[in-house]
Amino acid sequence: LGVTDGSPRASRRARDRVEAVVLPAIGVAVTLAAFELAPRIGLLPRSSFPPFSEIFATLTDLVTTAALWEAVLDTLDAWARALVIATLIAVPLGLAIGSNQVGALLSRLTIDFLRPIPSVALIPILVLIYGTRPSLKVALAVFGATFPLLFQAMYGVADVDPVAKDTARAFGMGWWTRLRRIVLPSCAPYLATGLRISASVALILVVTGEYIVGVPGLGAEVLVAYSSGAFDRMYALIVVAGVLGLVVNLGFHAVERRVLAWHPSHRLDEGGVG
């Protein structure tokens, strides 16, 4: 009976794993083929959009230069600092607001006012405050990355089982013990999702700040390449930025799956239905 029940499930898992690798690879191949053919047949202007093979050749040369890796390190340094600051702001504040109705009411209008403001619209203000120093792109990324994590923390603490909280109080647990043993484990999936989203948002805004203001980093390199008409170099740098974003997202997703392997949602994903 065990063999009969297990074989179809094992086959389904193996098929799902193969599809998870093969189908994205096919999608990437089709996309690259489209970007190769479109300039050659006139769908895109070849003068400003070279075929992907030319972009890839430029990228191959670019990865051997110190200038690229210095720009990547500048971008990653600002991204890491922004993400740490956003986490230190968003998680405690979100837990405090989400666990207290008075706090939620006090902060609702302020959050609703700040949330719709596009981060890019703050660049003139940040230029007045920071000039063109690297602090500008960090502050820009902090503003944009704080809100996804803040809301996930608020939703997470609001979703904690009230019976568990009441039971903990009945057993005389202090607030720190309740936070450590009940609230944070319950909020962990929400916080992990918020952190993954905020990480991507922070990277986007760091590169945006570099591009618009000219602060050293990948964005500034893209701006220089565009201004000089080196479009193959420009697209190669954009590919590098895209790869960084992909690595960040996949990295956080892998850490999330490993750290939260105990959570029912992750066990269900790995174990299948039932």
PDB file of C-alpha atoms in Angstrom:
ATOM      1  CA  LEU A   1       0.000   0.000   0.000  1.00  0.00           C
ATOM      2  CA  GLY A   2       2.869   2.337   0.839  1.00  0.00           C
ATOM      3  CA  VAL A   3       4.472   1.730  -2.560  1.00  0.00           C
ATOM      4  CA  THR A   4       1.169   2.236  -4.409  1.00  0.00           C
ATOM      5  CA  ASP A   5       0.456   5.509  -2.592  1.00  0.00           C
ATOM      6  CA  GLY A   6       4.012   6.784  -2.665  1.00  0.00           C
ATOM      7  CA  SER A   7       4.960   6.190  -6.305  1.00  0.00           C
ATOM      8  CA  PRO A   8       2.400   8.546  -7.921  1.00  0.00           C
ATOM      9  CA  ARG A   9       3.213  11.226  -5.360  1.00  0.00           C
ATOM     10  CA  ALA A  10       6.961  10.829  -5.919  1.00  0.00           C
ATOM     11  CA  SER A  11       6.425  10.963  -9.681  1.00  0.00           C
ATOM     12  CA  ARG A  12       4.354  14.101  -9.342  1.00  0.00           C
ATOM     13  CA  ARG A  13       7.039  15.750  -7.219  1.00  0.00           C
ATOM     14  CA  ALA A  14       9.746  14.812  -9.718  1.00  0.00           C
ATOM     15  CA  ARG A  15       7.637  16.177 -12.582  1.00  0.00           C
ATOM     16  CA  ASP A  16       6.994  19.395 -10.679  1.00  0.00           C
ATOM     17  CA  ARG A  17      10.723  19.842 -10.019  1.00  0.00           C
ATOM     18  CA  VAL A  18      11.560  19.305 -13.679  1.00  0.00           C
ATOM     19  CA  GLU A  19       8.861  21.745 -14.776  1.00  0.00           C
ATOM     20  CA  ALA A  20      10.100  24.312 -12.246  1.00  0.00           C
ATOM     21  CA  VAL A  21      13.496  24.271 -13.991  1.00  0.00           C
ATOM     22  CA  VAL A  22      12.620  23.608 -17.625  1.00  0.00           C
ATOM     23  CA  LEU A  23       9.680  25.977 -18.102  1.00  0.00           C
ATOM     24  CA  PRO A  24      11.478  29.097 -16.775  1.00  0.00           C
ATOM     25  CA  ALA A  25      14.499  28.175 -18.916  1.00  0.00           C
ATOM     26  CA  ILE A  26      12.269  27.973 -21.995  1.00  0.00           C
ATOM     27  CA  GLY A  27      10.729  31.328 -21.135  1.00  0.00           C
ATOM     28  CA  VAL A  28      14.164  32.948 -20.839  1.00  0.00           C
ATOM     29  CA  ALA A  29      15.296  31.384 -24.118  1.00  0.00           C
ATOM     30  CA  VAL A  30      12.226  32.684 -25.957  1.00  0.00           C
ATOM     31  CA  THR A  31      12.703  36.165 -24.511  1.00  0.00           C
ATOM     32  CA  LEU A  32      16.371  36.293 -25.497  1.00  0.00           C
ATOM     33  CA  ALA A  33      15.539  35.037 -28.990  1.00  0.00           C
ATOM     34  CA  ALA A  34      12.948  37.791 -29.338  1.00  0.00           C
ATOM     35  CA  PHE A  35      15.467  40.460 -28.282  1.00  0.00           C
ATOM     36  CA  GLU A  36      17.956  38.997 -30.763  1.00  0.00           C
ATOM     37  CA  LEU A  37      15.558  38.957 -33.708  1.00  0.00           C
ATOM     38  CA  ALA A  38      13.575  42.154 -33.125  1.00  0.00           C
ATOM     39  CA  PRO A  39      16.431  44.582 -33.969  1.00  0.00           C
ATOM     40  CA  ARG A  40      17.567  42.446 -36.910  1.00  0.00           C
ATOM     41  CA  ILE A  41      14.161  42.430 -38.614  1.00  0.00           C
ATOM     42  CA  GLY A  42      13.362  46.073 -37.841  1.00  0.00           C
ATOM     43  CA  LEU A  43      10.826  45.691 -35.034  1.00  0.00           C
ATOM     44  CA  LEU A  44      13.216  47.655 -32.818  1.00  0.00           C
ATOM     45  CA  PRO A  45      15.637  50.373 -34.030  1.00  0.00           C
ATOM     46  CA  ARG A  46      19.029  48.706 -34.191  1.00  0.00           C
ATOM     47  CA  SER A  47      20.795  52.044 -33.685  1.00  0.00           C
ATOM     48  CA  SER A  48      19.453  52.285 -30.132  1.00  0.00           C
ATOM     49  CA  PHE A  49      18.689  48.637 -29.400  1.00  0.00           C
ATOM     50  CA  PRO A  50      21.434  46.241 -30.548  1.00  0.00           C
ATOM     51  CA  PRO A  51      20.761  42.491 -30.778  1.00  0.00           C
ATOM     52  CA  PHE A  52      21.221  40.579 -27.567  1.00  0.00           C
ATOM     53  CA  SER A  53      24.304  38.794 -28.909  1.00  0.00           C
ATOM     54  CA  GLU A  54      26.082  42.158 -29.127  1.00  0.00           C
ATOM     55  CA  ILE A  55      24.899  43.102 -25.653  1.00  0.00           C
ATOM     56  CA  PHE A  56      26.161  39.778 -24.317  1.00  0.00           C
ATOM     57  CA  ALA A  57      29.559  40.296 -25.968  1.00  0.00           C
ATOM     58  CA  THR A  58      29.833  43.691 -24.289  1.00  0.00           C
ATOM     59  CA  LEU A  59      28.755  42.169 -20.993  1.00  0.00           C
ATOM     60  CA  THR A  60      31.458  39.506 -21.302  1.00  0.00           C
ATOM     61  CA  ASP A  61      34.082  42.218 -21.682  1.00  0.00           C
ATOM     62  CA  LEU A  62      32.532  44.301 -18.940  1.00  0.00           C
ATOM     63  CA  VAL A  63      32.711  41.653 -16.224  1.00  0.00           C
ATOM     64  CA  THR A  64      36.498  41.624 -16.521  1.00  0.00           C
ATOM     65  CA  THR A  65      36.801  45.313 -15.616  1.00  0.00           C
ATOM     66  CA  ALA A  66      37.321  46.669 -12.113  1.00  0.00           C
ATOM     67  CA  ALA A  67      34.939  49.562 -12.799  1.00  0.00           C
ATOM     68  CA  LEU A  68      31.934  47.240 -13.009  1.00  0.00           C
ATOM     69  CA  TRP A  69      32.662  45.498  -9.729  1.00  0.00           C
ATOM     70  CA  GLU A  70      33.302  48.798  -7.970  1.00  0.00           C
ATOM     71  CA  ALA A  71      29.890  49.991  -9.162  1.00  0.00           C
ATOM     72  CA  VAL A  72      28.267  46.733  -8.048  1.00  0.00           C
ATOM     73  CA  LEU A  73      29.875  47.014  -4.602  1.00  0.00           C
ATOM     74  CA  ASP A  74      28.725  50.639  -4.272  1.00  0.00           C
ATOM     75  CA  THR A  75      25.181  49.596  -5.108  1.00  0.00           C
ATOM     76  CA  LEU A  76      25.178  46.573  -2.795  1.00  0.00           C
ATOM     77  CA  ASP A  77      26.671  48.570   0.069  1.00  0.00           C
ATOM     78  CA  ALA A  78      23.903  51.179  -0.129  1.00  0.00           C
ATOM     79  CA  TRP A  79      21.282  48.433  -0.565  1.00  0.00           C
ATOM     80  CA  ALA A  80      22.429  46.533   2.531  1.00  0.00           C
ATOM     81  CA  ARG A  81      22.512  49.647   4.685  1.00  0.00           C
ATOM     82  CA  ALA A  82      19.069  50.724   3.500  1.00  0.00           C
ATOM     83  CA  LEU A  83      17.583  47.293   4.152  1.00  0.00           C
ATOM     84  CA  VAL A  84      19.015  47.118   7.679  1.00  0.00           C
ATOM     85  CA  ILE A  85      17.698  50.580   8.539  1.00  0.00           C
ATOM     86  CA  ALA A  86      14.269  49.825   7.038  1.00  0.00           C
ATOM     87  CA  THR A  87      14.073  46.584   9.033  1.00  0.00           C
ATOM     88  CA  LEU A  88      15.006  48.309  12.288  1.00  0.00           C
ATOM     89  CA  ILE A  89      12.261  50.857  11.661  1.00  0.00           C
ATOM     90  CA  ALA A  90       9.512  48.716  10.170  1.00  0.00           C
ATOM     91  CA  VAL A  91       9.508  45.584  12.327  1.00  0.00           C
ATOM     92  CA  PRO A  92       9.253  47.155  15.825  1.00  0.00           C
ATOM     93  CA  LEU A  93       6.883  49.850  14.583  1.00  0.00           C
ATOM     94  CA  GLY A  94       4.690  47.376  12.707  1.00  0.00           C
ATOM     95  CA  LEU A  95       4.485  45.010  15.679  1.00  0.00           C
ATOM     96  CA  ALA A  96       3.612  47.892  17.993  1.00  0.00           C
ATOM     97  CA  ILE A  97       0.940  49.310  15.681  1.00  0.00           C
ATOM     98  CA  GLY A  98      -0.572  45.949  14.800  1.00  0.00           C
ATOM     99  CA  SER A  99      -0.885  44.803  18.403  1.00  0.00           C
ATOM    100  CA  ASN A 100      -2.516  47.974  19.690  1.00  0.00           C
ATOM    101  CA  GLN A 101      -5.774  49.427  18.409  1.00  0.00           C
ATOM    102  CA  VAL A 102      -4.933  52.862  19.809  1.00  0.00           C
ATOM    103  CA  GLY A 103      -1.588  52.819  18.013  1.00  0.00           C
ATOM    104  CA  ALA A 104      -3.286  51.777  14.786  1.00  0.00           C
ATOM    105  CA  LEU A 105      -5.753  54.650  15.024  1.00  0.00           C
ATOM    106  CA  LEU A 106      -3.045  57.172  15.879  1.00  0.00           C
ATOM    107  CA  SER A 107      -0.835  56.172  12.966  1.00  0.00           C
ATOM    108  CA  ARG A 108      -3.440  55.370  10.305  1.00  0.00           C
ATOM    109  CA  LEU A 109      -3.742  58.827   8.746  1.00  0.00           C
ATOM    110  CA  THR A 110       0.010  59.397   8.773  1.00  0.00           C
ATOM    111  CA  ILE A 111       0.699  56.047   7.099  1.00  0.00           C
ATOM    112  CA  ASP A 112      -2.102  56.534   4.578  1.00  0.00           C
ATOM    113  CA  PHE A 113      -0.632  59.945   3.722  1.00  0.00           C
ATOM    114  CA  LEU A 114       2.961  58.763   3.305  1.00  0.00           C
ATOM    115  CA  ARG A 115       2.297  55.445   1.569  1.00  0.00           C
ATOM    116  CA  PRO A 116       1.033  56.790  -1.810  1.00  0.00           C
ATOM    117  CA  ILE A 117       3.945  59.238  -2.202  1.00  0.00           C
ATOM    118  CA  PRO A 118       6.257  57.895  -4.939  1.00  0.00           C
ATOM    119  CA  SER A 119       9.760  57.502  -3.568  1.00  0.00           C
ATOM    120  CA  VAL A 120      11.210  59.211  -6.660  1.00  0.00           C
ATOM    121  CA  ALA A 121       9.177  62.330  -5.840  1.00  0.00           C
ATOM    122  CA  LEU A 122      11.292  62.729  -2.701  1.00  0.00           C
ATOM    123  CA  ILE A 123      14.554  63.071  -4.639  1.00  0.00           C
ATOM    124  CA  PRO A 124      14.464  66.919  -4.794  1.00  0.00           C
ATOM    125  CA  ILE A 125      13.975  67.047  -1.031  1.00  0.00           C
ATOM    126  CA  LEU A 126      16.730  64.504  -0.455  1.00  0.00           C
ATOM    127  CA  VAL A 127      19.084  66.478  -2.712  1.00  0.00           C
ATOM    128  CA  LEU A 128      18.497  69.534  -0.538  1.00  0.00           C
ATOM    129  CA  ILE A 129      19.258  67.493   2.586  1.00  0.00           C
ATOM    130  CA  TYR A 130      22.070  65.183   1.444  1.00  0.00           C
ATOM    131  CA  GLY A 131      23.346  66.818  -1.737  1.00  0.00           C
ATOM    132  CA  THR A 132      24.737  64.182  -4.104  1.00  0.00           C
ATOM    133  CA  ARG A 133      26.314  62.046  -1.382  1.00  0.00           C
ATOM    134  CA  PRO A 134      25.663  58.276  -1.200  1.00  0.00           C
ATOM    135  CA  SER A 135      23.415  58.925   1.803  1.00  0.00           C
ATOM    136  CA  LEU A 136      20.774  60.152  -0.642  1.00  0.00           C
ATOM    137  CA  LYS A 137      20.227  56.771  -2.284  1.00  0.00           C
ATOM    138  CA  VAL A 138      20.215  55.059   1.119  1.00  0.00           C
ATOM    139  CA  ALA A 139      17.515  57.405   2.423  1.00  0.00           C
ATOM    140  CA  LEU A 140      15.487  56.965  -0.771  1.00  0.00           C
ATOM    141  CA  ALA A 141      15.643  53.181  -0.474  1.00  0.00           C
ATOM    142  CA  VAL A 142      14.804  53.258   3.239  1.00  0.00           C
ATOM    143  CA  PHE A 143      11.613  55.201   2.556  1.00  0.00           C
ATOM    144  CA  GLY A 144      10.440  52.802  -0.129  1.00  0.00           C
ATOM    145  CA  ALA A 145      11.502  49.591   1.613  1.00  0.00           C
ATOM    146  CA  THR A 146       9.989  50.417   4.980  1.00  0.00           C
ATOM    147  CA  PHE A 147       6.336  50.220   3.979  1.00  0.00           C
ATOM    148  CA  PRO A 148       6.114  46.623   2.648  1.00  0.00           C
ATOM    149  CA  LEU A 149       7.797  45.276   5.774  1.00  0.00           C
ATOM    150  CA  LEU A 150       5.792  47.582   8.030  1.00  0.00           C
ATOM    151  CA  PHE A 151       2.475  46.327   6.674  1.00  0.00           C
ATOM    152  CA  GLN A 152       3.562  42.684   6.800  1.00  0.00           C
ATOM    153  CA  ALA A 153       4.525  43.137  10.456  1.00  0.00           C
ATOM    154  CA  MET A 154       1.165  44.765  11.173  1.00  0.00           C
ATOM    155  CA  TYR A 155      -0.777  41.993   9.420  1.00  0.00           C
ATOM    156  CA  GLY A 156       1.347  39.316  11.042  1.00  0.00           C
ATOM    157  CA  VAL A 157       0.816  40.458  14.615  1.00  0.00           C
ATOM    158  CA  ALA A 158      -2.905  40.975  13.946  1.00  0.00           C
ATOM    159  CA  ASP A 159      -3.104  37.345  12.769  1.00  0.00           C
ATOM    160  CA  VAL A 160      -1.656  35.853  15.959  1.00  0.00           C
ATOM    161  CA  ASP A 161      -4.077  33.388  17.514  1.00  0.00           C
ATOM    162  CA  PRO A 162      -5.893  35.285  20.298  1.00  0.00           C
ATOM    163  CA  VAL A 163      -6.400  32.027  22.222  1.00  0.00           C
ATOM    164  CA  ALA A 164      -2.627  31.541  22.336  1.00  0.00           C
ATOM    165  CA  LYS A 165      -2.130  35.086  23.587  1.00  0.00           C
ATOM    166  CA  ASP A 166      -4.812  34.708  26.261  1.00  0.00           C
ATOM    167  CA  THR A 167      -3.358  31.378  27.337  1.00  0.00           C
ATOM    168  CA  ALA A 168       0.088  32.930  27.660  1.00  0.00           C
ATOM    169  CA  ARG A 169      -1.300  35.708  29.826  1.00  0.00           C
ATOM    170  CA  ALA A 170      -3.166  33.178  31.954  1.00  0.00           C
ATOM    171  CA  PHE A 171       0.112  31.342  32.602  1.00  0.00           C
ATOM    172  CA  GLY A 172       1.713  34.612  33.672  1.00  0.00           C
ATOM    173  CA  MET A 173       4.127  35.013  30.774  1.00  0.00           C
ATOM    174  CA  GLY A 174       5.714  38.444  30.534  1.00  0.00           C
ATOM    175  CA  TRP A 175       5.521  40.545  27.366  1.00  0.00           C
ATOM    176  CA  TRP A 176       9.032  39.605  26.286  1.00  0.00           C
ATOM    177  CA  THR A 177       8.312  35.873  26.639  1.00  0.00           C
ATOM    178  CA  ARG A 178       5.034  36.252  24.748  1.00  0.00           C
ATOM    179  CA  LEU A 179       6.807  38.189  22.025  1.00  0.00           C
ATOM    180  CA  ARG A 180       9.601  35.633  21.687  1.00  0.00           C
ATOM    181  CA  ARG A 181       7.577  32.428  21.942  1.00  0.00           C
ATOM    182  CA  ILE A 182       4.204  33.331  20.450  1.00  0.00           C
ATOM    183  CA  VAL A 183       4.155  36.597  18.499  1.00  0.00           C
ATOM    184  CA  LEU A 184       7.414  36.350  16.543  1.00  0.00           C
ATOM    185  CA  PRO A 185       6.992  32.675  15.510  1.00  0.00           C
ATOM    186  CA  SER A 186       3.462  33.441  14.330  1.00  0.00           C
ATOM    187  CA  CYS A 187       4.603  36.564  12.463  1.00  0.00           C
ATOM    188  CA  ALA A 188       7.708  34.964  10.960  1.00  0.00           C
ATOM    189  CA  PRO A 189       6.157  34.045   7.557  1.00  0.00           C
ATOM    190  CA  TYR A 190       4.736  37.566   7.205  1.00  0.00           C
ATOM    191  CA  LEU A 191       8.062  39.143   8.151  1.00  0.00           C
ATOM    192  CA  ALA A 192       9.969  36.887   5.744  1.00  0.00           C
ATOM    193  CA  THR A 193       7.677  37.869   2.872  1.00  0.00           C
ATOM    194  CA  GLY A 194       7.917  41.540   3.772  1.00  0.00           C
ATOM    195  CA  LEU A 195      11.698  41.345   3.987  1.00  0.00           C
ATOM    196  CA  ARG A 196      11.930  39.702   0.565  1.00  0.00           C
ATOM    197  CA  ILE A 197       9.710  42.386  -1.002  1.00  0.00           C
ATOM    198  CA  SER A 198      11.539  45.201   0.766  1.00  0.00           C
ATOM    199  CA  ALA A 199      14.903  43.847  -0.376  1.00  0.00           C
ATOM    200  CA  SER A 200      13.820  44.063  -4.023  1.00  0.00           C
ATOM    201  CA  VAL A 201      12.275  47.513  -3.557  1.00  0.00           C
ATOM    202  CA  ALA A 202      15.437  48.797  -1.856  1.00  0.00           C
ATOM    203  CA  LEU A 203      17.627  47.585  -4.714  1.00  0.00           C
ATOM    204  CA  ILE A 204      15.363  49.217  -7.313  1.00  0.00           C
ATOM    205  CA  LEU A 205      15.421  52.553  -5.500  1.00  0.00           C
ATOM    206  CA  VAL A 206      19.178  52.501  -4.906  1.00  0.00           C
ATOM    207  CA  VAL A 207      19.790  52.050  -8.634  1.00  0.00           C
ATOM    208  CA  THR A 208      17.137  54.693  -9.396  1.00  0.00           C
ATOM    209  CA  GLY A 209      18.801  57.205  -7.086  1.00  0.00           C
ATOM    210  CA  GLU A 210      22.168  56.502  -8.660  1.00  0.00           C
ATOM    211  CA  TYR A 211      20.757  57.015 -12.149  1.00  0.00           C
ATOM    212  CA  ILE A 212      18.820  60.216 -11.493  1.00  0.00           C
ATOM    213  CA  VAL A 213      21.328  61.988  -9.255  1.00  0.00           C
ATOM    214  CA  GLY A 214      24.568  60.465 -10.542  1.00  0.00           C
ATOM    215  CA  VAL A 215      25.620  58.948  -7.211  1.00  0.00           C
ATOM    216  CA  PRO A 216      28.330  56.293  -7.795  1.00  0.00           C
ATOM    217  CA  GLY A 217      26.946  52.834  -8.501  1.00  0.00           C
ATOM    218  CA  LEU A 218      25.307  50.796 -11.253  1.00  0.00           C
ATOM    219  CA  GLY A 219      22.691  53.443 -11.951  1.00  0.00           C
ATOM    220  CA  ALA A 220      25.328  56.101 -12.516  1.00  0.00           C
ATOM    221  CA  GLU A 221      27.195  53.787 -14.898  1.00  0.00           C
ATOM    222  CA  VAL A 222      23.973  53.288 -16.875  1.00  0.00           C
ATOM    223  CA  LEU A 223      23.535  57.063 -17.054  1.00  0.00           C
ATOM    224  CA  VAL A 224      27.096  57.587 -18.319  1.00  0.00           C
ATOM    225  CA  ALA A 225      26.680  54.879 -20.953  1.00  0.00           C
ATOM    226  CA  TYR A 226      23.375  56.368 -22.116  1.00  0.00           C
ATOM    227  CA  SER A 227      24.760  59.909 -22.248  1.00  0.00           C
ATOM    228  CA  SER A 228      27.733  58.775 -24.345  1.00  0.00           C
ATOM    229  CA  GLY A 229      25.592  56.765 -26.765  1.00  0.00           C
ATOM    230  CA  ALA A 230      27.188  53.435 -25.755  1.00  0.00           C
ATOM    231  CA  PHE A 231      23.872  51.608 -25.846  1.00  0.00           C
ATOM    232  CA  ASP A 232      25.350  48.117 -25.873  1.00  0.00           C
ATOM    233  CA  ARG A 233      27.195  48.958 -22.631  1.00  0.00           C
ATOM    234  CA  MET A 234      24.040  50.546 -21.220  1.00  0.00           C
ATOM    235  CA  TYR A 235      21.967  47.421 -21.826  1.00  0.00           C
ATOM    236  CA  ALA A 236      24.769  45.218 -20.471  1.00  0.00           C
ATOM    237  CA  LEU A 237      24.717  47.219 -17.231  1.00  0.00           C
ATOM    238  CA  ILE A 238      20.932  46.925 -17.095  1.00  0.00           C
ATOM    239  CA  VAL A 239      21.328  43.151 -17.417  1.00  0.00           C
ATOM    240  CA  VAL A 240      23.748  43.211 -14.482  1.00  0.00           C
ATOM    241  CA  ALA A 241      21.213  45.143 -12.397  1.00  0.00           C
ATOM    242  CA  GLY A 242      18.516  42.643 -13.349  1.00  0.00           C
ATOM    243  CA  VAL A 243      20.722  39.708 -12.398  1.00  0.00           C
ATOM    244  CA  LEU A 244      21.427  41.349  -9.031  1.00  0.00           C
ATOM    245  CA  GLY A 245      17.704  41.698  -8.416  1.00  0.00           C
ATOM    246  CA  LEU A 246      17.127  38.063  -9.369  1.00  0.00           C
ATOM    247  CA  VAL A 247      19.910  36.870  -7.065  1.00  0.00           C
ATOM    248  CA  VAL A 248      18.546  38.948  -4.187  1.00  0.00           C
ATOM    249  CA  ASN A 249      15.019  37.599  -4.635  1.00  0.00           C
ATOM    250  CA  LEU A 250      16.098  33.965  -5.032  1.00  0.00           C
ATOM    251  CA  GLY A 251      18.512  34.272  -2.123  1.00  0.00           C
ATOM    252  CA  PHE A 252      15.876  35.587   0.261  1.00  0.00           C
ATOM    253  CA  HIS A 253      13.414  32.984  -0.958  1.00  0.00           C
ATOM    254  CA  ALA A 254      15.930  30.182  -0.307  1.00  0.00           C
ATOM    255  CA  VAL A 255      16.700  31.496   3.187  1.00  0.00           C
ATOM    256  CA  GLU A 256      12.982  31.812   3.875  1.00  0.00           C
ATOM    257  CA  ARG A 257      12.339  28.197   2.881  1.00  0.00           C
ATOM    258  CA  ARG A 258      15.205  26.954   5.033  1.00  0.00           C
ATOM    259  CA  VAL A 259      14.525  29.070   8.123  1.00  0.00           C
ATOM    260  CA  LEU A 260      10.761  28.521   7.985  1.00  0.00           C
ATOM    261  CA  ALA A 261      10.857  24.843   7.056  1.00  0.00           C
ATOM    262  CA  TRP A 262       8.916  24.169  10.257  1.00  0.00           C
ATOM    263  CA  HIS A 263       5.969  26.314   9.137  1.00  0.00           C
ATOM    264  CA  PRO A 264       2.912  24.435   7.766  1.00  0.00           C
ATOM    265  CA  SER A 265       2.842  26.421   4.513  1.00  0.00           C
ATOM    266  CA  HIS A 266       6.416  25.438   3.663  1.00  0.00           C
ATOM    267  CA  ARG A 267       5.893  21.829   4.707  1.00  0.00           C
ATOM    268  CA  LEU A 268       2.856  21.726   2.429  1.00  0.00           C
ATOM    269  CA  ASP A 269       4.837  23.176  -0.479  1.00  0.00           C
ATOM    270  CA  GLU A 270       7.521  20.514  -0.093  1.00  0.00           C
ATOM    271  CA  GLY A 271       5.323  17.610   0.860  1.00  0.00           C
ATOM    272  CA  GLY A 272       2.495  18.052  -1.566  1.00  0.00           C
ATOM    273  CA  VAL A 273      -1.205  17.796  -0.871  1.00  0.00           C
ATOM    274  CA  GLY A 274      -2.181  15.771   2.112  1.00  0.00           C
TER     275      GLY A 274
END
